[in-house]
Each structure stands twice: as structure tokens, then as C-alpha cells.
Short mmCIF file of C-alpha atoms and ligand atoms in Angstrom, two decimals:
data_model
loop_
_atom_site.label_atom_id
_atom_site.label_comp_id
_atom_site.label_asym_id
_atom_site.label_seq_id
_atom_site.Cartn_x
_atom_site.Cartn_y
_atom_site.Cartn_z
CA MET Q 1165 76.66 102.62 102.98
CA LEU Q 1166 73.53 102.36 105.12
CA ARG Q 1167 71.21 102.85 102.14
CA VAL Q 1168 73.13 100.30 100.08
CA VAL Q 1169 73.19 97.65 102.83
CA ASP Q 1170 69.54 98.09 103.74
CA GLY Q 1171 68.58 98.00 100.05
CA ALA Q 1172 70.54 94.80 99.42
CA VAL Q 1173 69.26 93.04 102.56
CA LYS Q 1174 65.66 93.92 101.66
CA LYS Q 1175 66.08 92.69 98.11
CA ALA Q 1176 68.04 89.54 98.98
CA TYR Q 1177 65.58 88.36 101.65
CA ASN Q 1178 62.30 89.84 100.35
CA GLY Q 1179 61.94 91.93 103.47
CA LYS Q 1180 62.20 88.85 105.77
CA ARG Q 1181 65.47 90.07 107.26
CA ALA Q 1182 66.57 93.55 108.28
CA ILE Q 1183 69.41 95.10 110.23
CA HIS Q 1184 68.31 97.16 113.23
CA TRP Q 1185 71.05 99.79 113.29
CA LYS Q 1186 72.09 101.44 116.51
CA GLU Q 1187 74.26 104.54 116.46
CA ILE Q 1188 77.21 104.65 118.86
CA PHE Q 1189 79.20 107.86 119.19
CA ALA Q 1190 82.93 108.54 118.80
CA GLY Q 1191 85.07 111.41 117.53
CA GLU Q 1192 83.81 114.91 116.83
CA LYS Q 1193 80.14 113.92 116.94
CA ALA Q 1194 80.63 112.38 120.40
CA PHE Q 1195 82.50 115.49 121.54
CA ALA Q 1196 79.70 117.78 120.37
CA LYS Q 1197 77.09 115.64 122.13
CA TYR Q 1198 78.86 114.51 125.31
CA GLY Q 1199 82.01 116.68 125.60
CA ASN Q 1200 84.12 113.52 125.23
CA TYR Q 1201 85.76 112.12 122.09
CA LEU Q 1202 85.31 108.55 123.25
CA PRO Q 1203 82.56 108.11 125.87
CA LYS Q 1204 83.21 105.01 127.95
CA GLU Q 1205 79.89 103.51 126.80
CA THR Q 1206 81.23 103.38 123.23
CA PRO Q 1207 83.73 100.50 123.57
CA ALA Q 1208 81.39 98.80 126.05
CA GLN Q 1209 78.57 98.81 123.51
CA ILE Q 1210 80.80 97.69 120.65
CA ALA Q 1211 81.73 94.66 122.79
CA GLU Q 1212 78.14 94.04 123.89
CA PHE Q 1213 76.58 94.18 120.40
CA ARG Q 1214 79.55 92.33 118.86
CA ILE Q 1215 79.21 93.53 115.25
CA SER Q 1216 79.71 97.17 114.31
CA ILE Q 1217 80.90 99.31 111.45
CA LYS Q 1218 82.50 102.72 111.77
CA GLY Q 1219 83.55 105.65 109.68
CA PRO Q 1220 87.04 107.10 110.01
CA LEU Q 1221 87.93 109.32 112.97
CA THR Q 1222 90.31 112.30 113.02
CA THR Q 1223 93.56 112.13 115.02
CA PRO Q 1224 95.80 115.16 115.63
CA VAL Q 1225 99.50 114.77 114.68
CA GLY Q 1226 102.40 115.50 117.09
CA GLY Q 1227 100.24 116.14 120.16
CA GLY Q 1228 96.60 116.34 121.23
CA PHE Q 1229 94.58 113.26 122.10
CA ARG Q 1230 95.57 109.74 121.20
CA SER Q 1231 94.18 108.10 118.05
CA LEU Q 1232 90.63 106.96 118.75
CA ASN Q 1233 91.04 104.14 116.25
CA VAL Q 1234 94.13 102.82 118.01
CA THR Q 1235 92.42 103.26 121.39
CA LEU Q 1236 89.33 101.32 120.28
CA ARG Q 1237 91.48 98.50 118.93
CA GLN Q 1238 93.51 98.31 122.13
CA VAL Q 1239 90.75 98.80 124.71
CA LEU Q 1240 88.67 96.09 123.03
CA ASP Q 1241 91.73 93.96 122.24
CA LEU Q 1242 90.67 93.73 118.59
CA TYR Q 1243 94.02 92.21 117.88
CA SER Q 1244 93.75 91.51 114.20
CA CYS Q 1245 93.19 94.10 111.49
CA ILE Q 1246 92.06 92.21 108.41
CA ARG Q 1247 92.38 94.01 105.10
CA PRO Q 1248 91.56 92.15 101.88
CA VAL Q 1249 92.99 93.80 98.79
CA SER Q 1250 91.83 92.60 95.39
CA TYR Q 1251 90.88 94.11 92.08
CA ILE Q 1252 87.33 95.06 91.15
CA CYS Q 1253 86.68 95.00 87.43
CA GLY Q 1254 86.52 98.45 85.84
CA VAL Q 1255 88.46 100.27 88.55
CA PRO Q 1256 91.28 102.37 87.04
CA SER Q 1257 94.70 101.30 88.27
CA PRO Q 1258 98.30 102.37 87.65
CA MET Q 1259 99.23 98.68 87.27
CA LYS Q 1260 99.35 96.73 83.99
CA TRP Q 1261 97.70 93.67 85.57
CA PRO Q 1262 95.98 94.85 88.73
CA GLU Q 1263 93.92 91.64 88.84
CA LYS Q 1264 97.07 89.72 89.79
CA LEU Q 1265 96.88 91.17 93.29
CA ASP Q 1266 94.53 89.22 95.54
CA ILE Q 1267 95.78 89.29 99.11
CA VAL Q 1268 94.42 89.45 102.65
CA ILE Q 1269 96.58 91.34 105.12
CA PHE Q 1270 96.44 90.38 108.81
CA ARG Q 1271 97.98 93.29 110.67
CA GLU Q 1272 98.73 92.95 114.40
CA ASN Q 1273 96.69 95.67 116.03
CA THR Q 1274 97.73 96.02 119.66
CA GLU Q 1275 101.50 96.28 120.04
CA ASP Q 1276 104.65 97.38 118.18
CA VAL Q 1277 105.39 101.13 118.11
CA TYR Q 1278 101.62 101.74 118.25
CA SER Q 1279 101.40 100.57 121.85
CA GLY Q 1280 101.51 104.19 123.02
CA VAL Q 1281 104.66 103.86 125.15
CA GLU Q 1282 106.24 107.13 124.01
CA PHE Q 1283 108.09 109.86 125.89
CA GLU Q 1284 108.46 113.44 124.73
CA ALA Q 1285 111.91 114.95 124.12
CA GLY Q 1286 113.11 116.80 127.21
CA SER Q 1287 110.61 115.12 129.57
CA ARG Q 1288 111.77 113.70 132.90
CA GLU Q 1289 110.67 110.22 131.78
CA ALA Q 1290 112.65 110.40 128.53
CA GLN Q 1291 115.69 111.61 130.45
CA ARG Q 1292 115.39 108.78 133.00
CA LEU Q 1293 115.06 106.21 130.22
CA ILE Q 1294 118.13 107.59 128.47
CA GLU Q 1295 120.10 107.29 131.73
CA LEU Q 1296 118.84 103.75 132.28
CA LEU Q 1297 119.83 102.79 128.73
CA GLU Q 1298 123.26 104.40 129.24
CA SER Q 1299 123.74 102.21 132.34
CA MET Q 1300 123.02 99.18 130.10
CA GLY Q 1301 125.63 100.26 127.59
CA LYS Q 1302 123.18 101.68 125.02
CA HIS Q 1303 123.69 105.27 123.95
CA VAL Q 1304 120.75 107.49 122.97
CA LEU Q 1305 121.34 111.15 122.14
CA PRO Q 1306 120.29 113.27 125.16
CA GLY Q 1307 117.17 115.29 124.43
CA SER Q 1308 115.70 112.59 122.16
CA SER Q 1309 112.06 111.59 122.12
CA ILE Q 1310 111.73 107.89 122.82
CA GLY Q 1311 109.18 105.29 121.69
CA ILE Q 1312 109.11 101.67 122.78
CA LYS Q 1313 108.39 98.76 120.44
CA PRO Q 1314 107.04 95.75 122.31
CA ILE Q 1315 106.44 92.53 120.35
CA SER Q 1316 105.32 89.54 122.43
CA ARG Q 1317 105.18 85.82 121.75
CA GLU Q 1318 101.55 85.60 122.88
CA ARG Q 1319 100.27 88.37 120.60
CA THR Q 1320 102.34 87.27 117.64
CA GLU Q 1321 101.05 83.72 118.02
CA ARG Q 1322 97.37 84.62 118.12
CA LEU Q 1323 97.67 86.89 115.06
CA VAL Q 1324 99.58 84.33 112.99
CA ARG Q 1325 97.21 81.58 114.18
CA MET Q 1326 94.21 83.58 112.95
CA ALA Q 1327 95.91 84.23 109.58
CA ILE Q 1328 96.69 80.52 109.08
CA GLN Q 1329 93.17 79.49 110.11
CA TYR Q 1330 91.77 82.00 107.62
CA ALA Q 1331 94.05 80.65 104.87
CA LEU Q 1332 92.89 77.09 105.60
CA GLU Q 1333 89.20 77.98 105.71
CA HIS Q 1334 89.37 80.01 102.51
CA LYS Q 1335 91.61 77.52 100.67
CA ARG Q 1336 94.38 80.07 100.17
CA LYS Q 1337 97.77 78.96 98.91
CA SER Q 1338 100.25 80.65 101.24
CA VAL Q 1339 100.80 82.71 104.37
CA THR Q 1340 103.71 85.17 104.29
CA LEU Q 1341 105.20 86.56 107.50
CA VAL Q 1342 106.39 90.11 106.77
CA HIS Q 1343 108.99 91.53 109.15
CA LYS Q 1344 112.11 93.67 109.41
CA GLY Q 1345 113.95 91.09 111.48
CA ASN Q 1346 117.30 91.64 109.82
CA ILE Q 1347 117.51 95.00 111.62
CA MET Q 1348 115.18 94.72 114.65
CA LYS Q 1349 116.27 91.25 115.61
CA TYR Q 1350 114.47 90.79 118.93
CA THR Q 1351 111.16 92.38 117.92
CA GLU Q 1352 110.55 91.90 114.20
CA GLY Q 1353 112.96 88.94 114.08
CA TYR Q 1354 111.09 87.20 116.88
CA PHE Q 1355 107.77 87.90 115.11
CA LYS Q 1356 109.14 85.74 112.30
CA LYS Q 1357 110.52 83.08 114.67
CA TRP Q 1358 107.32 82.80 116.74
CA GLY Q 1359 105.21 82.92 113.58
CA TYR Q 1360 106.97 79.86 112.13
CA GLU Q 1361 106.73 78.13 115.51
CA VAL Q 1362 102.93 78.50 115.51
CA ALA Q 1363 102.76 77.28 111.91
CA VAL Q 1364 104.76 74.09 112.41
CA GLY Q 1365 103.81 73.60 116.08
CA GLU Q 1366 100.02 73.84 115.67
CA PHE Q 1367 99.36 73.13 111.98
CA ARG Q 1368 102.12 70.62 111.16
CA SER Q 1369 100.15 68.34 108.88
CA LEU Q 1370 98.53 71.26 107.03
CA VAL Q 1371 101.50 73.50 106.21
CA VAL Q 1372 104.90 73.32 104.57
CA THR Q 1373 107.55 76.00 104.94
CA GLU Q 1374 109.33 77.51 101.96
CA GLU Q 1375 112.62 76.17 103.31
CA GLU Q 1376 111.18 72.64 103.40
CA LEU Q 1377 110.12 73.12 99.77
CA TRP Q 1378 113.69 74.03 98.84
CA GLN Q 1379 114.78 70.78 100.48
CA GLY Q 1380 112.39 68.81 98.28
CA ALA Q 1381 109.18 68.61 100.32
CA SER Q 1382 105.87 68.68 98.45
CA SER Q 1383 103.28 71.43 98.86
CA GLU Q 1384 100.43 69.22 97.68
CA GLY Q 1385 97.32 69.91 99.76
CA LYS Q 1386 99.27 72.19 102.08
CA ILE Q 1387 99.57 75.87 102.73
CA ILE Q 1388 103.04 77.30 102.13
CA VAL Q 1389 104.39 79.39 105.00
CA LYS Q 1390 107.13 81.80 103.99
CA ASP Q 1391 108.57 85.11 105.15
CA ARG Q 1392 109.75 88.30 103.51
CA ILE Q 1393 111.63 91.32 104.77
CA ALA Q 1394 109.27 94.30 104.82
CA ASP Q 1395 111.09 96.59 102.38
CA ALA Q 1396 111.49 93.78 99.83
CA MET Q 1397 107.83 92.98 100.25
CA PHE Q 1398 106.79 96.35 98.84
CA GLN Q 1399 108.53 95.63 95.56
CA GLN Q 1400 107.36 92.02 95.56
CA LEU Q 1401 103.74 93.20 95.67
CA LEU Q 1402 104.43 95.46 92.68
CA LEU Q 1403 106.51 93.05 90.62
CA ARG Q 1404 105.24 89.57 91.60
CA PRO Q 1405 101.81 90.16 93.17
CA ASP Q 1406 100.42 86.74 92.24
CA GLU Q 1407 102.97 84.98 94.45
CA TYR Q 1408 101.32 86.34 97.61
CA ASP Q 1409 98.09 85.43 99.26
CA VAL Q 1410 97.56 85.80 103.01
CA ILE Q 1411 100.03 88.12 104.76
CA ALA Q 1412 100.63 88.27 108.52
CA THR Q 1413 102.62 91.20 109.79
CA THR Q 1414 103.38 93.60 112.64
CA ASN Q 1415 101.41 96.77 113.26
CA LEU Q 1416 103.52 99.41 111.48
CA ASN Q 1417 104.43 97.21 108.51
CA GLY Q 1418 100.77 96.33 108.09
CA ASP Q 1419 99.69 99.95 108.18
CA TYR Q 1420 102.11 100.93 105.40
CA LEU Q 1421 101.63 97.79 103.35
CA SER Q 1422 97.84 97.93 103.25
CA ASP Q 1423 97.72 101.50 101.89
CA ALA Q 1424 100.40 100.70 99.30
CA ALA Q 1425 98.56 97.56 98.21
CA ALA Q 1426 95.25 99.48 98.04
CA ALA Q 1427 96.86 101.95 95.63
CA GLN Q 1428 97.52 99.10 93.19
CA VAL Q 1429 93.82 98.30 92.88
CA GLY Q 1430 92.23 101.73 92.84
CA GLY Q 1431 93.28 103.60 95.96
CA LEU Q 1432 92.05 104.16 99.48
CA GLY Q 1433 88.50 104.85 98.39
CA MET Q 1434 88.10 101.13 97.60
CA ALA Q 1435 89.93 99.46 100.51
CA PRO Q 1436 87.85 97.71 103.20
CA GLY Q 1437 88.90 96.42 106.61
CA ALA Q 1438 87.89 94.87 109.93
CA ASN Q 1439 89.30 94.87 113.46
CA VAL Q 1440 88.51 91.56 115.10
CA ARG Q 1441 88.98 89.30 118.07
CA GLU Q 1442 87.24 85.95 118.48
CA ASP Q 1443 83.84 87.33 119.54
CA VAL Q 1444 83.81 90.99 118.41
CA ALA Q 1445 84.23 92.55 114.97
CA LEU Q 1446 84.49 96.26 114.20
CA PHE Q 1447 84.44 96.91 110.46
CA GLU Q 1448 85.93 100.11 109.07
CA ALA Q 1449 87.18 101.86 105.98
CA THR Q 1450 90.97 101.83 105.57
CA HIS Q 1451 91.13 105.53 104.73
CA GLY Q 1452 90.95 108.51 107.11
CA THR Q 1453 88.53 111.42 107.35
CA ALA Q 1454 89.93 113.20 104.24
CA PRO Q 1455 89.30 116.54 106.02
CA LYS Q 1456 89.58 118.68 102.88
CA TYR Q 1457 86.50 116.93 101.47
CA ALA Q 1458 84.45 116.74 104.68
CA GLY Q 1459 80.77 117.58 104.23
CA MET Q 1460 81.07 117.89 100.43
CA ASP Q 1461 79.19 114.70 99.48
CA LYS Q 1462 82.21 113.91 97.32
CA VAL Q 1463 84.39 111.02 98.49
CA ASN Q 1464 84.11 107.42 97.42
CA PRO Q 1465 81.93 105.36 99.78
CA GLY Q 1466 83.35 102.17 98.19
CA SER Q 1467 85.68 101.44 101.08
CA LEU Q 1468 82.92 101.60 103.66
CA ILE Q 1469 80.53 99.69 101.39
CA LEU Q 1470 83.09 96.92 100.89
CA SER Q 1471 83.68 96.87 104.66
CA ALA Q 1472 79.93 96.33 104.99
CA VAL Q 1473 80.21 93.46 102.50
CA MET Q 1474 82.83 91.90 104.80
CA MET Q 1475 80.43 92.47 107.70
CA LEU Q 1476 77.55 90.73 105.91
CA GLU Q 1477 79.83 87.79 105.08
CA TYR Q 1478 80.91 87.63 108.73
CA MET Q 1479 77.20 87.48 109.66
CA GLY Q 1480 76.64 84.72 107.11
CA TRP Q 1481 74.35 86.93 105.00
CA ASN Q 1482 76.25 85.99 101.88
CA GLU Q 1483 73.40 86.59 99.42
CA ALA Q 1484 73.22 90.30 100.32
CA ALA Q 1485 77.02 90.56 100.34
CA THR Q 1486 77.35 89.04 96.86
CA MET Q 1487 74.56 91.25 95.55
CA ILE Q 1488 76.38 94.40 96.70
CA ARG Q 1489 79.73 93.27 95.34
CA GLN Q 1490 78.22 92.55 91.92
CA ALA Q 1491 76.26 95.81 91.83
CA LEU Q 1492 79.38 97.76 92.85
CA GLU Q 1493 81.33 96.22 89.99
CA LYS Q 1494 78.50 96.87 87.52
CA THR Q 1495 78.24 100.51 88.60
CA ILE Q 1496 81.97 101.04 88.13
CA VAL Q 1497 82.00 99.29 84.75
CA GLN Q 1498 79.22 101.74 83.73
CA LYS Q 1499 81.73 104.48 84.65
CA LYS Q 1500 79.39 105.79 87.31
CA VAL Q 1501 82.09 106.70 89.81
CA THR Q 1502 83.12 109.31 92.35
CA TYR Q 1503 85.84 111.92 91.74
CA ASP Q 1504 88.80 109.72 92.67
CA LEU Q 1505 88.09 107.07 90.05
CA ALA Q 1506 86.75 109.61 87.51
CA ARG Q 1507 90.10 111.42 87.76
CA GLN Q 1508 91.92 108.25 86.76
CA LEU Q 1509 89.43 107.23 84.06
CA GLY Q 1510 89.57 110.65 82.37
CA ASP Q 1511 86.63 112.22 80.52
CA VAL Q 1512 84.12 110.92 83.07
CA LYS Q 1513 81.83 113.23 85.02
CA PRO Q 1514 82.19 112.35 88.71
CA LEU Q 1515 79.13 111.43 90.79
CA LYS Q 1516 78.59 112.65 94.32
CA THR Q 1517 78.82 110.12 97.16
CA SER Q 1518 75.02 109.98 97.41
CA GLU Q 1519 74.57 109.72 93.63
CA PHE Q 1520 77.03 106.82 93.50
CA ALA Q 1521 75.06 105.04 96.21
CA SER Q 1522 71.82 105.59 94.27
CA ALA Q 1523 73.39 104.24 91.08
CA LEU Q 1524 74.62 101.20 92.98
CA ILE Q 1525 71.18 100.58 94.52
CA GLU Q 1526 69.62 100.69 91.06
CA ASN Q 1527 72.06 97.98 90.01
CA LEU Q 1528 71.27 95.64 92.93
P1 LIG R 1199 92.96 110.24 104.48
O1 LIG R 1199 91.86 110.87 105.24
O2 LIG R 1199 92.83 108.78 104.19
O3 LIG R 1199 93.09 111.04 103.11
C1 LIG R 1199 94.23 110.99 102.29
C2 LIG R 1199 93.83 111.05 100.83
O4 LIG R 1199 93.34 109.77 100.44
C3 LIG R 1199 92.69 112.01 100.53
O5 LIG R 1199 93.14 113.33 100.42
C4 LIG R 1199 92.20 111.42 99.23
O6 LIG R 1199 93.12 111.64 98.17
C5 LIG R 1199 92.28 109.93 99.50
N1 LIG R 1199 91.05 109.41 100.11
C6 LIG R 1199 90.80 109.14 101.42
N2 LIG R 1199 89.56 108.70 101.57
C7 LIG R 1199 89.00 108.66 100.35
C8 LIG R 1199 87.72 108.28 99.86
N3 LIG R 1199 86.75 107.82 100.66
N4 LIG R 1199 87.49 108.43 98.54
C9 LIG R 1199 88.43 108.87 97.71
N5 LIG R 1199 89.67 109.23 98.11
C10 LIG R 1199 89.94 109.12 99.42
O7 LIG R 1199 94.36 110.42 105.20
P2 LIG R 1199 94.97 111.66 105.99
O8 LIG R 1199 94.63 112.94 105.28
O9 LIG R 1199 96.36 111.28 106.18
O10 LIG R 1199 94.26 111.62 107.41
C11 LIG R 1199 93.15 112.46 107.77
C12 LIG R 1199 92.68 112.11 109.17
O11 LIG R 1199 92.13 110.78 109.20
C13 LIG R 1199 93.78 112.12 110.23
O12 LIG R 1199 93.26 112.70 111.40
C14 LIG R 1199 94.08 110.65 110.46
O13 LIG R 1199 94.58 110.38 111.74
C15 LIG R 1199 92.73 110.06 110.27
N6 LIG R 1199 92.76 108.62 109.89
C16 LIG R 1199 91.80 107.82 110.41
C17 LIG R 1199 91.74 106.49 110.05
C18 LIG R 1199 90.64 105.65 110.64
O14 LIG R 1199 89.72 106.20 111.22
N7 LIG R 1199 90.71 104.34 110.52
C19 LIG R 1199 92.66 105.96 109.14
C20 LIG R 1199 93.62 106.81 108.59
C21 LIG R 1199 93.67 108.14 108.97
P3 LIG R 1199 93.12 112.87 97.16
O15 LIG R 1199 93.48 114.09 97.94
O16 LIG R 1199 94.18 112.49 96.17
O17 LIG R 1199 91.78 113.00 96.54
#
């Protein structure tokens, strides 16, 4: 990713611009160097320097330390995880018309069941909570683990506001609120309610709701705001992908939905993302550390490269961003791809990560 970005910036601006990279440590590398998976300087520097890009970080399951990714998002209040998912020509896909999917997912990043309010089965805290719930007439099986799912008006509003602003700035057609409010009425259901309230309360002249359309209103020059129940949304993206555009959703729904959507256009190796608040942006690949491939110079750097494209666009360096996007597409059309895409294309010899980068640089 570094070689590709530096190569594109050099070429696009004839050496008049350059990125001065600064390495900030997190995860296993930070542990080896400082004995700490997330040194306190790391979030402080991400906030100070304002634009950063990171590789994935390992998180143990069912114990051990808390996800560093989730911690970074929460400590820095990077409340919106933005994941564009669209088709790049030449990428093998299980879909008949993968190009019909062109969405941008805004996933709330700080609350929901990811807020870290969890109590282990058998702990004193879990027991006390179960007793408290019993006293409020709610029965939870003794000995259960318990997780809390907070969804607030304030955090829902700012996420949905950012999604609508994005849709307006990028001339998108609709914003869909995805929720499971039919079951979790006061959390997911209120995400929907507060989401619509922001839409009509703050953007009245610029939006029309789907319900208003049913009653005869016109959508001319306006963004349509609609909502879908999360489970139905998965099949909608498969069966009617072109009816969706910008999506605003809660943390867990967004996590699931973005991986599923990525699979429709070539898989996790090609899915970029960013964690943002108004003044800080941390770009990152959607995928994890793929531990079985670590150190093998094998995995697809496409996700991180496309995250860097988002970063360059955020910086306003659109010429370099466009150059990378076009070269990436050209490289894939030439069937110069890493193992994941080669596997789907069949009869193609996979390139290593570094060889793919070199091929892309040649195509800049
Ligand atoms: P994963 O690392 O994303 O890998 C799952 C599978 O996705 C891989 O086995 C591979 O599929 C495919 N894949 C992932 N990255 C790829 C790439 N660059 N190119 C091609 N294929 C790629 O998910 P995981 O195994 O569930 O999680 C591993 C660790 O990463 C965990 O500790 C998890 O917590 C962490 N994680 C971190 C982040 C983050 O830092 N933002 C995000 C998710 C997970 P095949 O086996 O089919 O080749």
C-alpha cells in the first residue's frame, strides 16, 4: 500500500507533493517494542496528526484483551465507520450482476453490544444484574453471561446526520436506516425513530420519506429516506441491490452487513473502510489479520490500497486517488491478481502481495 500510494502521488504531482509517513504502533508490534498492545501515545498521535491508515489487528475470542480496533474507535470517538462497497471491473464475483451493488455503509461505531458492557457468567456483577432485573419483573436464567446494548438519541443522530450529509454531497439517491426494531423495540426501534427525526427535522426540504412517497409526494431533487429490517436487508442486497445507496445502521448490523456486501463484489480482500469523526479519520481494511497467511506475502492488499484511495480523496488529492483506482482495475482486468481472486478466476497463477503491488505500480 505504501509503495503504491507513494508511486501514485509522485506520478500525479511530478514530485511536487509527497506524504511524510510516520509509524505509530499498535498490536503485536507495539507489544514487542513497548510491552503494551496499545501504548497511550497511539490514540493521542492519531488524534494529533488527524489522518492515519492502519492494518488489521488481532483480537482474542472469548477472553484476553479487548479488541484494539474497537478500543481505538471508542477512545477517539470515531463514531462513524464508512464502508463503500462497489464493483471493480474484472473482479470475480458469485453474483450475476455484481455491478448493480454500489452502496456506502455508515456503521455506528461506539455503542450497541460493542460498548463493552459485558459480565461473565457466574460473576458477582452478572448475578447482581440478574437479581436487579428479577426485581423489575424480567427473568434471566441464573448463571447467564450478560451484555448490555445501549443505543442513544445523541449518537444515533450524529451518525444518521453524517450519512445524510454524505448522500447530499455525493448526489446519492437514498439513505436506508437498517435496524431490527421489530424485536428490539427500544434500541434498534429507536434508532429508526431518531433516524427519521433527524432526516425530517434537519433536512426537511432536501429529503422525502418512503411513506410520503406512498402517499403521493414527489422525490424530484430529493433524497429518499427509508428503512429496512436487518434480516430482510441481507436478501434485499442480494436480490435488489440497485435499490440501495447509502445505508445507516447500528454497530452489529453494520459489521455483518459490510462483510456480506463485500462478498458480492469480490470478498474481504477488496473492501475498504474508514473510522471518522469531524476532525479525525483513521482508514483501515475491512478484513482481519488472516493469521493463517501472516508473513507469507500472499494476501490481497486491495482492501488497504482502496482504503488509501479513500484517504487520498479525503485529503483532496483526487488525481492520485483516481490514478490508483484505474491502475487497480487495469491490473485485475489483466488477471494479475492475488490468490483469493485467482482462486475464483480459475486457471490463473496467483501473484504475491508484493508482486501485485509492483504490477499495479507499472500500470499507474
Ligand atoms: P480475517 O482475518 O478477515 O480472515 C478471514 C478470511 O477472509 C481469511 O481466511 C481469508 O479467506 C479472507 N481474507 C481476509 N483478509 C484477506 C485479504 N487481505 N486477502 C484475501 N483474503 C482475505 O478474519 P478472522 O480470521 O475472523 O479474524 C482474524 C483476526 O483479525 C481476529 O483476531 C480478529 O479479531 C481480527 N480482525 C481485525 C479487524 C480489524 O483490525 N479491523 C477486522 C476483523 C477481524 P480464505 O481463508 O478463504 O482465503
